[in-house]
Coordinates of C-alpha atoms in Angstrom, one line a residue:
X1111 CA 9.6 -5.4 -49.9
X1112 CA 7.2 -2.6 -51.2
X1113 CA 4.7 -3.7 -53.5
X1114 CA 3.2 -2.5 -56.5
X1115 CA 0.1 -0.4 -57.0
X1116 CA -1.0 -2.2 -60.5
X1117 CA -0.7 -5.7 -57.7
X1118 CA -2.3 -4.4 -54.6
X1119 CA -4.9 -3.0 -57.5
X1120 CA -5.2 -6.4 -58.9
X1121 CA -5.9 -8.3 -56.1
X1122 CA -8.8 -5.9 -54.3
X1123 CA -10.5 -6.4 -57.5
X1124 CA -9.7 -10.5 -57.4
X1125 CA -11.3 -9.9 -54.0
X1126 CA -13.7 -8.2 -55.2
X1127 CA -14.8 -9.9 -57.9
X1128 CA -14.6 -13.4 -55.8
X1129 CA -16.3 -12.0 -53.1
X1130 CA -19.7 -10.9 -55.0
X1131 CA -20.5 -14.3 -56.6
X1132 CA -20.3 -16.0 -53.9
X1133 CA -17.2 -17.1 -53.3
X1134 CA -16.5 -16.3 -49.6
X1135 CA -14.6 -18.7 -49.1
X1136 CA -11.1 -18.0 -50.4
X1137 CA -9.8 -22.4 -50.0
X1138 CA -13.5 -23.2 -51.7
X1139 CA -12.7 -21.3 -54.5
X1140 CA -8.9 -21.8 -54.8
X1141 CA -10.5 -25.3 -55.3
X1142 CA -13.1 -24.5 -57.9
X1143 CA -10.0 -22.7 -59.9
X1144 CA -7.5 -25.8 -59.1
X1145 CA -5.4 -23.3 -57.9
X1146 CA -3.5 -23.4 -54.1
X1147 CA -5.1 -21.0 -51.3
X1148 CA -2.0 -19.7 -49.7
X1149 CA -1.4 -18.5 -54.2
X1150 CA -5.0 -17.0 -53.7
X1151 CA -4.7 -15.2 -51.2
X1152 CA -1.3 -13.9 -52.4
X1153 CA -2.6 -12.8 -55.7
X1154 CA -5.2 -11.2 -53.4
X1155 CA -2.6 -8.8 -51.0
X1156 CA -0.4 -8.2 -54.4
X1157 CA 2.5 -10.2 -52.8
X1158 CA 2.0 -12.9 -56.0
X1159 CA 2.5 -11.6 -59.6
X1160 CA 0.3 -14.0 -62.3
X1161 CA 1.4 -15.3 -65.1
X1162 CA -1.0 -14.7 -68.4
X1163 CA -2.0 -18.5 -67.7
X1164 CA -3.3 -18.0 -64.0
X1165 CA -5.4 -14.6 -65.4
X1166 CA -7.0 -17.0 -67.7
X1167 CA -8.0 -20.0 -65.5
X1168 CA -9.2 -17.3 -62.7
X1169 CA -11.2 -15.3 -65.0
X1170 CA -13.0 -18.3 -66.9
X1171 CA -13.8 -19.3 -62.6
X1172 CA -15.4 -16.7 -62.9
X1173 CA -16.9 -16.3 -65.8
X1174 CA -15.6 -13.1 -67.2
X1175 CA -13.3 -12.1 -69.5
X1176 CA -9.6 -11.8 -68.4
X1177 CA -9.6 -8.0 -69.1
X1178 CA -12.1 -7.3 -66.8
X1179 CA -9.4 -8.3 -64.2
X1180 CA -6.8 -6.3 -65.4
X1181 CA -9.8 -3.6 -65.9
X1182 CA -9.0 -1.8 -62.8
X1183 CA -5.3 -1.0 -63.4
X1184 CA -4.3 2.4 -64.9

């Protein structure tokens, strides 16, 4: 399966934001967000396609606007 470039960009940006905010562990961040760690991993690797509800939940947990999570997608 070929992973679309926009999902890879989203995942890399999500990982960068998570780490920039001090969440070095996917597991701790996932617990904070209320999402399974394997789902966070899938998002960061571009394997998962998040719903709008998940994007909003991630943005709130990272203290950014949802549009910030999509900012790197062309």
